[in-house]
Tab-separated table of C-alpha atoms in Angstrom:
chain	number	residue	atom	x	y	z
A	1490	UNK	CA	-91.554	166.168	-21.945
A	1491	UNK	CA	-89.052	168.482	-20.674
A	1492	UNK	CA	-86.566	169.806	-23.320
A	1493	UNK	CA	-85.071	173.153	-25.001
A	1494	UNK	CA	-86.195	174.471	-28.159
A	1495	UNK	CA	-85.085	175.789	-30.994
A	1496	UNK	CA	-85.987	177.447	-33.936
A	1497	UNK	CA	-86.283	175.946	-37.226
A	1498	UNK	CA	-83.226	175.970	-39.352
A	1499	UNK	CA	-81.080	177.137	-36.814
A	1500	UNK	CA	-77.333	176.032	-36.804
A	1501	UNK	CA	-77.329	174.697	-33.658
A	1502	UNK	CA	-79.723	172.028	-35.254
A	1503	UNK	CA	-77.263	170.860	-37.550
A	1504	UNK	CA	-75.638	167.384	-36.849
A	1505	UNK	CA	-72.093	169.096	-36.936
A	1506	UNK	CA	-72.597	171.907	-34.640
A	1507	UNK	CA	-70.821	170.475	-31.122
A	1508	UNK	CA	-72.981	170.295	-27.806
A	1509	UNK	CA	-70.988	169.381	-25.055
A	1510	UNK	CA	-70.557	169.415	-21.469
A	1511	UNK	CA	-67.531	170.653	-19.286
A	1512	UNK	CA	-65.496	169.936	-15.938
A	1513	UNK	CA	-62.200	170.548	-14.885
A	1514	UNK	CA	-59.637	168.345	-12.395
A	1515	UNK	CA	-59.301	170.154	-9.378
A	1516	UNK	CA	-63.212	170.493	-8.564
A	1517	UNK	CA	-64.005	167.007	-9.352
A	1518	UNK	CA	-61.309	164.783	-9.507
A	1519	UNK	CA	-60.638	164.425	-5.413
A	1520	UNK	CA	-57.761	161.887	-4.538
A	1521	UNK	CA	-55.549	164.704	-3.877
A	1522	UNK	CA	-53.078	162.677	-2.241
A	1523	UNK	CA	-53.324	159.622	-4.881
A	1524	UNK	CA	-51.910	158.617	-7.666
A	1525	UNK	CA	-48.794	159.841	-7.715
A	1526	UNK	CA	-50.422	163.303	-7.234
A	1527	UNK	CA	-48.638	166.606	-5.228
A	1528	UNK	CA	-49.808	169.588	-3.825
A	1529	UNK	CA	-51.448	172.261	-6.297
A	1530	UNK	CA	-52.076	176.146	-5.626
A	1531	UNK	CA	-55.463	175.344	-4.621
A	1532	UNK	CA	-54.366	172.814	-1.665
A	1533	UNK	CA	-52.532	175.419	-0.473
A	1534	UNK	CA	-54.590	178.081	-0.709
A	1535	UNK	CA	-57.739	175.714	0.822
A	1536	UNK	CA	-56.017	175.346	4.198
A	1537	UNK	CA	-55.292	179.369	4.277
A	1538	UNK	CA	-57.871	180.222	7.295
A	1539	UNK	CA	-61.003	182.385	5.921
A	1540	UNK	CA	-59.795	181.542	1.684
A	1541	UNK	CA	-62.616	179.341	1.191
A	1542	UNK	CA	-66.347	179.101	2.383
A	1543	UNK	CA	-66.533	176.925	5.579
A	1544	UNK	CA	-62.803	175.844	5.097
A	1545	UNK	CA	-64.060	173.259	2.425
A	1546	UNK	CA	-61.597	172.083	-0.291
A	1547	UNK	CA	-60.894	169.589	-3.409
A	1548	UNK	CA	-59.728	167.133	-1.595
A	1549	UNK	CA	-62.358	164.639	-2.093
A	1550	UNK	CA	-64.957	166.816	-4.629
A	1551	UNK	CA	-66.995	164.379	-6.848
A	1552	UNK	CA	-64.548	161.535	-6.421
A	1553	UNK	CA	-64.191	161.321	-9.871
A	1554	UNK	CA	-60.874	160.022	-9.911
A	1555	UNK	CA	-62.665	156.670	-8.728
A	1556	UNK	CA	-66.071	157.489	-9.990
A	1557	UNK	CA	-64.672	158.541	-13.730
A	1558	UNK	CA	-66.445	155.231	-15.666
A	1559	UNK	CA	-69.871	155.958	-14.024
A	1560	UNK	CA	-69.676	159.190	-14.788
A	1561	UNK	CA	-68.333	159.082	-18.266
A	1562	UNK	CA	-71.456	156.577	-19.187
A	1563	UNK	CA	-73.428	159.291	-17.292
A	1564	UNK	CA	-72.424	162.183	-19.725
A	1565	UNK	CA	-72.841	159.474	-22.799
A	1566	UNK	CA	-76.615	159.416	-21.675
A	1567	UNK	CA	-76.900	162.525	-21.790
A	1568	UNK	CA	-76.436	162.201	-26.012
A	1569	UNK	CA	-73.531	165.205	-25.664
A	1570	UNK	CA	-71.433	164.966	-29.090
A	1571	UNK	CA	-67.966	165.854	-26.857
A	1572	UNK	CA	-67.005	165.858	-23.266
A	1573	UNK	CA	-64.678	169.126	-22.108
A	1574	UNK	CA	-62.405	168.121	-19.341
A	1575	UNK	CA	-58.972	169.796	-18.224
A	1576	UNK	CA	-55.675	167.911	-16.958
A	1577	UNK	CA	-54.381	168.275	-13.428
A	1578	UNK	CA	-50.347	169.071	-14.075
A	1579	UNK	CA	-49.407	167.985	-10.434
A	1580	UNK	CA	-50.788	164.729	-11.505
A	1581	UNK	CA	-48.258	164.854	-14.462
A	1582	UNK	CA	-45.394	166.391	-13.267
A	1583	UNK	CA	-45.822	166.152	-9.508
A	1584	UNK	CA	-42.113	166.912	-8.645
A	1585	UNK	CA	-39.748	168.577	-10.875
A	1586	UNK	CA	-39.071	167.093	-14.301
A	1587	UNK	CA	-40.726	163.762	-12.846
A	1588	UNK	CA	-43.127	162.190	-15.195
A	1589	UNK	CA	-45.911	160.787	-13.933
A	1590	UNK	CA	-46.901	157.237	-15.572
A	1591	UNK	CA	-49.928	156.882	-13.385
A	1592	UNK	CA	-51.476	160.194	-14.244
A	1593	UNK	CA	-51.450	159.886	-18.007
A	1594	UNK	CA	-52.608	156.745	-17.086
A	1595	UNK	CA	-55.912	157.649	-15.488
A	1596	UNK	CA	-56.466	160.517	-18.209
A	1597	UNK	CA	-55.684	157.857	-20.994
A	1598	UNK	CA	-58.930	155.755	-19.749
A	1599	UNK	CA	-61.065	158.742	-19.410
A	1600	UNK	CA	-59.983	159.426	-23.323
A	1601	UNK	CA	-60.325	155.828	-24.475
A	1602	UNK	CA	-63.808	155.503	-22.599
A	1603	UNK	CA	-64.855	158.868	-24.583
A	1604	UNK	CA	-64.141	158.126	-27.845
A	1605	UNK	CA	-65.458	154.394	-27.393
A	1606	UNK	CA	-68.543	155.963	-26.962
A	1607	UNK	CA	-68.220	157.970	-29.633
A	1608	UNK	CA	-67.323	161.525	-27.674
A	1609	UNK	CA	-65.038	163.841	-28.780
A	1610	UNK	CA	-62.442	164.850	-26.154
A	1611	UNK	CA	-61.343	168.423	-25.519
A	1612	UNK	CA	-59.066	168.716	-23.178
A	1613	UNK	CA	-57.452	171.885	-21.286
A	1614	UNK	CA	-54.037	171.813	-20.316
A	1615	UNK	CA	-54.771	174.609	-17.459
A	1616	UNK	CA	-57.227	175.176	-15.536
A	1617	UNK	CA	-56.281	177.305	-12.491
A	1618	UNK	CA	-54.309	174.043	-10.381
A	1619	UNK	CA	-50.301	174.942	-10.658
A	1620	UNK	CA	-47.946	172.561	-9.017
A	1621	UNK	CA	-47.177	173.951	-5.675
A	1622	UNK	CA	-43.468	173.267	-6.589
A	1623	UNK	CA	-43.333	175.941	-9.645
A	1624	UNK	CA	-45.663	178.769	-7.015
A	1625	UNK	CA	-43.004	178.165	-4.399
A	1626	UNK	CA	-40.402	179.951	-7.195
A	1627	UNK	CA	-42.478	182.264	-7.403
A	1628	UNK	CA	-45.131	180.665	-9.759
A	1629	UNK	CA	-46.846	183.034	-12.572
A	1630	UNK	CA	-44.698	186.169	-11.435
A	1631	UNK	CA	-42.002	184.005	-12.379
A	1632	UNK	CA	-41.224	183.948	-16.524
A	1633	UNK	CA	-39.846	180.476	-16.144
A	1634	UNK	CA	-43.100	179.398	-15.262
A	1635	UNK	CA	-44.476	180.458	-19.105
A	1636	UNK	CA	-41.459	178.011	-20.106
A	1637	UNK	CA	-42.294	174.967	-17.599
A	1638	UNK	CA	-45.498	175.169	-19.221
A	1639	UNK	CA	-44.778	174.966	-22.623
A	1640	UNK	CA	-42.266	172.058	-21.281
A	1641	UNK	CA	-45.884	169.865	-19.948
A	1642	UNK	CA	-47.895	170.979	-23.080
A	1643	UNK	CA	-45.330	169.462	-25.021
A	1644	UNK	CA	-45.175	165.932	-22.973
A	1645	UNK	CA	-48.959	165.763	-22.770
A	1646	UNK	CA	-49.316	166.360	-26.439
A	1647	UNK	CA	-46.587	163.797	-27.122
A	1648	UNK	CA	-48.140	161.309	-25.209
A	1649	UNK	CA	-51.936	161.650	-26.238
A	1650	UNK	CA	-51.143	163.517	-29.502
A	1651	UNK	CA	-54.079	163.022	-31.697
A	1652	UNK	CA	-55.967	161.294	-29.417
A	1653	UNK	CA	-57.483	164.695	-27.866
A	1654	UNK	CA	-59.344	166.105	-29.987
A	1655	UNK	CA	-59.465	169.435	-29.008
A	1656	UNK	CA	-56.530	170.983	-27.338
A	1657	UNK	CA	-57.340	174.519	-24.758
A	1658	UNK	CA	-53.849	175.901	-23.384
A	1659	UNK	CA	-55.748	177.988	-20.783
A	1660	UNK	CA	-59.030	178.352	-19.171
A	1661	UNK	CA	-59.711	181.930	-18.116
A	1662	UNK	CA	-56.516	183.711	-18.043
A	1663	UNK	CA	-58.254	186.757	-16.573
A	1664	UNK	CA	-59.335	184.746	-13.089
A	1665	UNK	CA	-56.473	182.933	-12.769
A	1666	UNK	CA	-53.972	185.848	-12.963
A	1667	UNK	CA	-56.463	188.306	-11.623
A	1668	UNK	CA	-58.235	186.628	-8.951
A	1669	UNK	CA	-55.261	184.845	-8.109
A	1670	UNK	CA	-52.612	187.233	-8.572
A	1671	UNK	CA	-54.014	190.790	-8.272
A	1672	UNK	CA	-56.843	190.529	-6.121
A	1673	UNK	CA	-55.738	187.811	-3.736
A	1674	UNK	CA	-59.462	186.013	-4.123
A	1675	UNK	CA	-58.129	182.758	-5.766
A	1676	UNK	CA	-54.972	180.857	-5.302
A	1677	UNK	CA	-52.468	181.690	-4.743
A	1678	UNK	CA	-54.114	184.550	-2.685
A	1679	UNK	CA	-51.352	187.573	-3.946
A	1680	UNK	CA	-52.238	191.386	-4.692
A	1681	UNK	CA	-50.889	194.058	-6.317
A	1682	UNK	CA	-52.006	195.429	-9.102
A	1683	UNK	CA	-48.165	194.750	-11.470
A	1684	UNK	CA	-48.569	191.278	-9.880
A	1685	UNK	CA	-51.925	190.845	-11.968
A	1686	UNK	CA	-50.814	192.013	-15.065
A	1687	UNK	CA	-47.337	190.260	-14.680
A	1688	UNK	CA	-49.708	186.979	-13.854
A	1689	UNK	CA	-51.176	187.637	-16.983
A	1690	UNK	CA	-48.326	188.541	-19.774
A	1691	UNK	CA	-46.787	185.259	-18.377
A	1692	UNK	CA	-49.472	183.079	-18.982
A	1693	UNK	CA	-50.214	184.732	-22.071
A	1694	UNK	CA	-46.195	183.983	-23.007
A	1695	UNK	CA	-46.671	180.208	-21.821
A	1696	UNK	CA	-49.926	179.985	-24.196
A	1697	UNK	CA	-47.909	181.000	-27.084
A	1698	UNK	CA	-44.933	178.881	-26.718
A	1699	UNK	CA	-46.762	175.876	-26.530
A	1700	UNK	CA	-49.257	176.351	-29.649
A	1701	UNK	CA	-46.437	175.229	-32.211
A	1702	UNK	CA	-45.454	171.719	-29.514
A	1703	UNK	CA	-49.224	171.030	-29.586
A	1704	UNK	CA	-49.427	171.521	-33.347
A	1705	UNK	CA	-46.097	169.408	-34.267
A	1706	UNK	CA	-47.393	166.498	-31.790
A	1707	UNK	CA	-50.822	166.576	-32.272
A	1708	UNK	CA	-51.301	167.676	-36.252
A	1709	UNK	CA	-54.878	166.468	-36.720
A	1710	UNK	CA	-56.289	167.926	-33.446
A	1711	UNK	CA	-57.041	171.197	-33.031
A	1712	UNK	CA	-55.815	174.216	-30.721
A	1713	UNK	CA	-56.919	177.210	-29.072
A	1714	UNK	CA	-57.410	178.954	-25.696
A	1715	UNK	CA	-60.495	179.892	-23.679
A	1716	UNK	CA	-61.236	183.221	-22.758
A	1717	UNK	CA	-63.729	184.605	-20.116
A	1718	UNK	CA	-65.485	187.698	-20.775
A	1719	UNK	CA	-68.813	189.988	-19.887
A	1720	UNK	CA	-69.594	192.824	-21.982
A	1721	UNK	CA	-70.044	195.835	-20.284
A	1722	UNK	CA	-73.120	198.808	-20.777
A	1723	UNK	CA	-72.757	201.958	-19.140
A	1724	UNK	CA	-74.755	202.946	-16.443
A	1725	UNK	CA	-75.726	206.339	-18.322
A	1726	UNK	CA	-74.362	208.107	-21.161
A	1727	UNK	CA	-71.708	209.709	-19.527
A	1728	UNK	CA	-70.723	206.138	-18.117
A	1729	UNK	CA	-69.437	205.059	-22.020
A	1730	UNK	CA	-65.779	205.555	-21.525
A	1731	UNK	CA	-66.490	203.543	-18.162
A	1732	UNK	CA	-67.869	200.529	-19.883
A	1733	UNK	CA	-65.139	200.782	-22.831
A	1734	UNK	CA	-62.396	200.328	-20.347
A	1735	UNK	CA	-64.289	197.567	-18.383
A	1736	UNK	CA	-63.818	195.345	-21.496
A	1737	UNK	CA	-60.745	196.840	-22.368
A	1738	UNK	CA	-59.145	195.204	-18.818
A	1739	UNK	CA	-61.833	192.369	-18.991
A	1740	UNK	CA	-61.190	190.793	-21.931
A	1741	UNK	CA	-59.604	192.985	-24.290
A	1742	UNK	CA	-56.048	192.246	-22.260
A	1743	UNK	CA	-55.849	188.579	-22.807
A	1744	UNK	CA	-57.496	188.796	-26.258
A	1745	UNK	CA	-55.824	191.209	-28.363
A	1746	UNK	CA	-52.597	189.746	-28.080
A	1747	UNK	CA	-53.324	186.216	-29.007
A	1748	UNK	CA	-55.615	187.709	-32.077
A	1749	UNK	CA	-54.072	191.001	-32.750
A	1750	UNK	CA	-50.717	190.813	-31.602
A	1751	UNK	CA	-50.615	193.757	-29.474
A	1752	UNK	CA	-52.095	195.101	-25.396
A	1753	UNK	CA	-55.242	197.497	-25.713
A	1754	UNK	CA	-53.965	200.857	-25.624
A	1755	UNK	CA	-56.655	201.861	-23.080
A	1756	UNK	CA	-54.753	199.275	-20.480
A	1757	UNK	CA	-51.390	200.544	-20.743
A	1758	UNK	CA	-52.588	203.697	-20.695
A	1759	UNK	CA	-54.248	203.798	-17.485
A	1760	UNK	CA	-52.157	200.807	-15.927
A	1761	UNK	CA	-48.830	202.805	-17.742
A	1762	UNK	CA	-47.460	202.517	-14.019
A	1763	UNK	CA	-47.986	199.016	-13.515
A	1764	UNK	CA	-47.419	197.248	-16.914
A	1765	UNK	CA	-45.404	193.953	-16.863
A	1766	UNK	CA	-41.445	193.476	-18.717
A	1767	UNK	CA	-43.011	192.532	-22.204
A	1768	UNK	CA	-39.750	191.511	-24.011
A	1769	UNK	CA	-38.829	191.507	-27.804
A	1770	UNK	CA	-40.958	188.899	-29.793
A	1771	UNK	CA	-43.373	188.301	-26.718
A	1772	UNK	CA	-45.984	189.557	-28.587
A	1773	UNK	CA	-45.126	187.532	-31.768
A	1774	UNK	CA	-45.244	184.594	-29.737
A	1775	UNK	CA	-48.568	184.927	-27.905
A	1776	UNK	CA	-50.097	186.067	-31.519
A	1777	UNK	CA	-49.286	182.296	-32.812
A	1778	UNK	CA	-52.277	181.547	-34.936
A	1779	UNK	CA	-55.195	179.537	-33.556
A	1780	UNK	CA	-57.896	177.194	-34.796
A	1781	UNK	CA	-61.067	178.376	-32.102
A	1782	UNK	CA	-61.475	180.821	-29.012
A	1783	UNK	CA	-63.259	179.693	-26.735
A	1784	UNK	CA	-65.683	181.835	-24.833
A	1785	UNK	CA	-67.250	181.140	-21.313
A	1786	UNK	CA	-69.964	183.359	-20.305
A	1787	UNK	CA	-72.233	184.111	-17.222
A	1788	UNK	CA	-73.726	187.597	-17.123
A	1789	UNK	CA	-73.136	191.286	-17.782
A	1790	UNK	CA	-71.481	194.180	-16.433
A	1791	UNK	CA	-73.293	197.523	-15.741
A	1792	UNK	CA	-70.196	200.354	-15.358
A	1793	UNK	CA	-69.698	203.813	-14.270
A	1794	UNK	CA	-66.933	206.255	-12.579
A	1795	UNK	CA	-67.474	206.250	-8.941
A	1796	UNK	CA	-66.288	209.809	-6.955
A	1797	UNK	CA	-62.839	209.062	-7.304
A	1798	UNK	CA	-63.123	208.463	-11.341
A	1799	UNK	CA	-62.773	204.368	-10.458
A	1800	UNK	CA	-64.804	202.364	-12.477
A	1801	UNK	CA	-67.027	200.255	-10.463
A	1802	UNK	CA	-69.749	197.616	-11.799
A	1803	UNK	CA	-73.406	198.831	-10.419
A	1804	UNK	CA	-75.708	195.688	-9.407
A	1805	UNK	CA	-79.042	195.724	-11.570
A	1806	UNK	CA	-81.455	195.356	-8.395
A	1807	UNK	CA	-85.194	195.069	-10.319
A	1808	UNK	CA	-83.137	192.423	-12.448
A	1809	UNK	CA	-83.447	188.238	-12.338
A	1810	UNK	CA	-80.637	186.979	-10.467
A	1811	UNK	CA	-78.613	183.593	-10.087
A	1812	UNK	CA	-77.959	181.858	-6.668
A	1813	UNK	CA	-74.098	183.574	-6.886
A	1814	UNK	CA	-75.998	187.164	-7.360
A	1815	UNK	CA	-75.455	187.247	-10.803
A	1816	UNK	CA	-77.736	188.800	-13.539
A	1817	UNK	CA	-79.390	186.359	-15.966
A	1818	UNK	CA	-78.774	188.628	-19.112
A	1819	UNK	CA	-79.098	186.438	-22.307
A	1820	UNK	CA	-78.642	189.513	-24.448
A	1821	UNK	CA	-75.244	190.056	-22.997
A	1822	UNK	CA	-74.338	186.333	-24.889
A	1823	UNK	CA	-75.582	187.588	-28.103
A	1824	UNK	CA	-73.836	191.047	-27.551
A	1825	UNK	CA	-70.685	189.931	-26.756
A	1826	UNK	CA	-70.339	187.346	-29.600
A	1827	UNK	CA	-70.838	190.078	-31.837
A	1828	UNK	CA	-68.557	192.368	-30.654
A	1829	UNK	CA	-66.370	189.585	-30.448
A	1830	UNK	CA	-66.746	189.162	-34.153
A	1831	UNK	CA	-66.408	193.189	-35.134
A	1832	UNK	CA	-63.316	193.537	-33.360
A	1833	UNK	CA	-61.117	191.331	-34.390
A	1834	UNK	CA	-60.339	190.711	-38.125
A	1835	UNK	CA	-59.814	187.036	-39.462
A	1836	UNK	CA	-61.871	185.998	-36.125
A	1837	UNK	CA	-61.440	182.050	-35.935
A	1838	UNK	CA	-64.264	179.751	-34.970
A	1839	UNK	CA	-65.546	181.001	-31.593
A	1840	UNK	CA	-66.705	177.887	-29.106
A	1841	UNK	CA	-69.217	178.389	-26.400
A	1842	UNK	CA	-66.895	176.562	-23.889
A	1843	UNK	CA	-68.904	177.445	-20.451
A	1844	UNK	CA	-72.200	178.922	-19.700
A	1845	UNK	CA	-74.591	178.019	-17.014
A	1846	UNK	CA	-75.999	179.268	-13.258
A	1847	UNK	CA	-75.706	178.162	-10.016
A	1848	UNK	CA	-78.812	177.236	-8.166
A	1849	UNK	CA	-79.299	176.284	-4.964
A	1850	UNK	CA	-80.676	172.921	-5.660
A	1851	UNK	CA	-81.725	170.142	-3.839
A	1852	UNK	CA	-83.281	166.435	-4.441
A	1853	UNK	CA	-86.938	166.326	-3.684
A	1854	UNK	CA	-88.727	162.662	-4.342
A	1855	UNK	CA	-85.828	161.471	-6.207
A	1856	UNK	CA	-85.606	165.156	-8.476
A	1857	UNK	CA	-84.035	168.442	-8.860
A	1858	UNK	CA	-86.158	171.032	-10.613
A	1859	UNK	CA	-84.089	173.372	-11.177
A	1860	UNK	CA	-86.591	175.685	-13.053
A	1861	UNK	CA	-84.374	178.778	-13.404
A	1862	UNK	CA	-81.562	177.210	-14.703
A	1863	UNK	CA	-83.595	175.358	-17.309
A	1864	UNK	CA	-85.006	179.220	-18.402
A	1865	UNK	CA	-80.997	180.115	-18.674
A	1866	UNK	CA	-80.268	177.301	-20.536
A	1867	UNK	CA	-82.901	177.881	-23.274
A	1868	UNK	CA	-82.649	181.694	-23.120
A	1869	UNK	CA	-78.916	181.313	-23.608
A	1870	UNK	CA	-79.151	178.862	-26.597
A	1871	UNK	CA	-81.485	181.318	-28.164
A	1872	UNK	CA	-79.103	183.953	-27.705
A	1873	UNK	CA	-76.611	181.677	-29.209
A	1874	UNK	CA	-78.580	180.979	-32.741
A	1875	UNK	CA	-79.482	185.451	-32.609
A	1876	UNK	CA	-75.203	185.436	-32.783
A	1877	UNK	CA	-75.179	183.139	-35.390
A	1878	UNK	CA	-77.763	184.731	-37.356
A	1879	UNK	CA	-75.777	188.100	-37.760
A	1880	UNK	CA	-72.828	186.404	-38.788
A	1881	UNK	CA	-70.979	184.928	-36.049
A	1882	UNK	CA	-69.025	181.924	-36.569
A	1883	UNK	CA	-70.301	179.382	-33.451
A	1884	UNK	CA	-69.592	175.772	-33.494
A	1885	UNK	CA	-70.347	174.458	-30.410
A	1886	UNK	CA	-71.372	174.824	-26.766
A	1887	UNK	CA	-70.610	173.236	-23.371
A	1888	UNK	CA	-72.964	173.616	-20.623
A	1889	UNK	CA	-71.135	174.033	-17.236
A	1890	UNK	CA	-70.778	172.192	-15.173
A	1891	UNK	CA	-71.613	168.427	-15.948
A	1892	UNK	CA	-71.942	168.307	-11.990
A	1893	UNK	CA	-72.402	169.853	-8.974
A	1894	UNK	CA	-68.651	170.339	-7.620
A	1895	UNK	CA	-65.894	172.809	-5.735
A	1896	UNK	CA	-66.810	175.996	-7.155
A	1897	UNK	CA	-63.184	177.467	-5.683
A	1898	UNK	CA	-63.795	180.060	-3.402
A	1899	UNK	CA	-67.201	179.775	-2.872
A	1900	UNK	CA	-67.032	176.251	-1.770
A	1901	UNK	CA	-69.240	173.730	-2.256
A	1902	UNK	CA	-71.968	176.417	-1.671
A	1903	UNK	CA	-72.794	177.130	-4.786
A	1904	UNK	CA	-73.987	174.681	-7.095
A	1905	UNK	CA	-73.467	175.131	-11.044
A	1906	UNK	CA	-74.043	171.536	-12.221
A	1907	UNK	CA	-77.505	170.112	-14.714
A	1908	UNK	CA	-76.221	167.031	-12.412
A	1909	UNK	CA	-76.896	167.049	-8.713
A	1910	UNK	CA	-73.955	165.533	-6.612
A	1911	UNK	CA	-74.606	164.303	-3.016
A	1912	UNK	CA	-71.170	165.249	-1.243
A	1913	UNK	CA	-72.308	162.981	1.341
A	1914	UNK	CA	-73.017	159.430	-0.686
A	1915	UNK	CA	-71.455	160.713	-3.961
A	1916	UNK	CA	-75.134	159.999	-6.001
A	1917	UNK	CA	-75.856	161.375	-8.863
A	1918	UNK	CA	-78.924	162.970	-10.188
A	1919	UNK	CA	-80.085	164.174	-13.432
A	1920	UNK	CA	-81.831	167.562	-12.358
A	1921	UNK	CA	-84.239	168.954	-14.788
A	1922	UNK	CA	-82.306	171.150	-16.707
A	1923	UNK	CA	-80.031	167.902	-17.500
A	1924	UNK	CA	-83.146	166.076	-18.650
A	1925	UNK	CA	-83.980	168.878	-21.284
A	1926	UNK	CA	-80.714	169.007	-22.371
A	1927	UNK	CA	-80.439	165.101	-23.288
A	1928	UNK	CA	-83.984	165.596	-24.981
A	1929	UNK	CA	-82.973	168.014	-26.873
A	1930	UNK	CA	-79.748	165.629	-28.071
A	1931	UNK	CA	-82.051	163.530	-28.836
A	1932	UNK	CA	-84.601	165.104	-30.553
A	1933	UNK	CA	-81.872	166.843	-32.855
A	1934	UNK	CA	-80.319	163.174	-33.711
A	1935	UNK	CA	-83.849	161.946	-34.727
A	1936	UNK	CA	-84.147	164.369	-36.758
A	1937	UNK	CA	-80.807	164.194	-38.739
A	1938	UNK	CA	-81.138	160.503	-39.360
């Protein structure tokens, strides 16, 4: 029997350490054009010739906007203790200060369904799909946006309050502002180096002015944000001050001033040029306290100054590699955890909130062996419980993705999920990796009976 082990005692055996699994709206919900539901960033930015592989787009995904029952028994059978799922605001506020009833409709099944079950429900308020409306003002660049935010954080928190367990402002702030904003690679396709870290302050501000809405509305749940972040090793000795500033912009930017109040000084240093209009009591705002941090991680970076004293990320050839090109580097989970921890004082409960491959998997007499991804899985837990056993504070993790889906740029190319998704019929099916997974739920409830 397929399944993941772990070693005795460890806290992730314990019945109140979380295991989860994680999605968010615009790669699986399709029905773009239902429900009450207008244009995001990402619709936009799909039908921009050459943004996406093969022109593909969200406009359909998983169909889990009319698939959501099947699929929420599906993740119940896979024994997960909380489902991880993010809000599309279009759906909520798809024109101007117009309330949606049909959207907090839909998401107010998908929570009732969960906790029926017995799932906990986190729930993250953005993940990457801005109304088109708010972009065409100039979106993230724009401070108002930070404001509009706080203004749907509040209604969504009003209406559900309580009922989510687990409230994430945003998913990723680095990709979304960076990808989308500095490097033109995600919606909505801008670059310039100010507009990045403009991007970024902004959605940093909008984070912090909704923490005390969700808190008033929604007193019993609790509230956080979800950072992305690789640590960084230098390529050789005299490639340290490469790697320092790799996490300095990587991570360091969006964390330090939700947990320390203030920007890395390496960034402004270096960016001193390009630095965004930080206003009096931004920075007390963003630093509003929170209950978890959520971490999503993939792989590693390798760093040193190129010829022109840029810092570039040099590709590990002799290494394993994912389907995406990315080094499997379990290490790099417990490394980064526990710098995590060292840095920052008064550190709250850290979540594993994504980790996972992509694979390029396909169904074979009715299964998906997905043997690499199964390795990452295990190695990765492993590397969870060696965090844990120097000290870090872990509570839970969420394997991404639940499902194959729209992995943004890349399409429907690459495929991240433990459950395969024919585009074509919409069928699901448990790949290996999934299978271990639920046997190791299982296993782990046996044994705290």
């Amino acid at each position: 029997m397929k399944t993941y082990q772990l070693p005795q005692d460890s806290r992730l055996s314990q019945p109140d350490f979380v295991f989860g699994v994680a999605t968010s709206s615009y790669q699986i919900e399709g029905a773009a054009k239902e429900g009450g539901r207008t244009p995001s960033i990402w619709d936009t930015f799909c039908a921009l010739p050459g943004a996406v592989h093969n022109g593909e787009n969200g406009d359909i995904a998983c169909d889990h906007y009319h698939l959501w029952k099947q699929d929420i028994e599906m993740i119940h059978g896979l024994g997960v203790d909380a489902y991880r799922l993010s809000i599309a605001w279009p759906r909520i506020f798809p024109h101007e200060g117009e309330l949606n009833p049909q959207g907090l409709n839909f998401y107010q099944n998908i929570i009732d369904e969960c906790h029926a079950k017995g799932m906990k429900v986190y729930v993250t308020l953005y993940h990457w799909d801005l109304p088109q409306y708010l972009q065409d003002r100039g979106g993230w660049l724009n401070r108002e946006t930070a404001y509009k935010f706080a203004e749907y954080a509040e209604v969504v928190s009003a209406h559900f309050g309580d009922q989510i367990d687990v409230y994430t402002t945003l998913n990723e702030p680095f990709v979304a502002s960076f990808l989308g904003y500095r490097w033109g690679i995600h919606a909505p396709g801008i670059k310039g180096e100010r507009e990045g870290l403009l991007a970024a302050h902004h959605m940093l501000l909008g984070h912090g002015l909704a923490m005390p809405l969700l808190r008033r509305n929604a007193p019993k749940s609790q509230h956080g944000i979800v950072f992305n972040a690789s640590p960084s090793y230098p390529l050789s000795e005299k490639d340290q001050a490469a790697a320092d500033y790799s996490e300095a912009e990587g991570y360091h930017w969006f964390m330090d001033p939700v947990l320390k109040g203030e920007y890395p000084a390496l960034v402004l240093e270096r960016q001193a040029s390009n630095l965004p209009m930080i206003l009096d009591g931004d920075l007390a705002i963003i630093h509003a306290p929170v209950d978890y941090v959520g971490i999503n991680y993939y792989t590693r970076h390798v760093c040193c100054f190129d010829e022109n004293g840029d810092i570039k990320n040099v590709e590990q050839s002799q290494a394993e590699h994912t389907f995406i090109g990315w080094e499997v580097y379990p290490q790099g989970l417990t490394d980064l955890l526990v710098r995590i921890h060292q840095r920052y004082t008064n550190m709250p409960p850290m979540l594993i909130t994504e980790n996972g491959s992509a694979g390029d998997d396909c169904v074979i007499d009715g299964e998906v062996n997905d043997e690499q991804r199964t390795r990452y899985f295990q190695s990765h837990l492993l590397a969870v419980d060696e965090a844990i056993r120097q000290g870090v504070n872990v509570t839970g993790y969420f394997a991404w993705s639940l499902m194959d889906n729209f992995e943004w740029a890349y399409g429907y190319e690459q495929r991240f999920g433990i459950v395969h998704v024919d585009y074509q019929t919409q069928k699901r099916t448990l790949k290996q990796s999934a299978i271990a997974y639920r046997n190791m739920l299982l296993e782990r409830a046996e044994e705290n009976k």
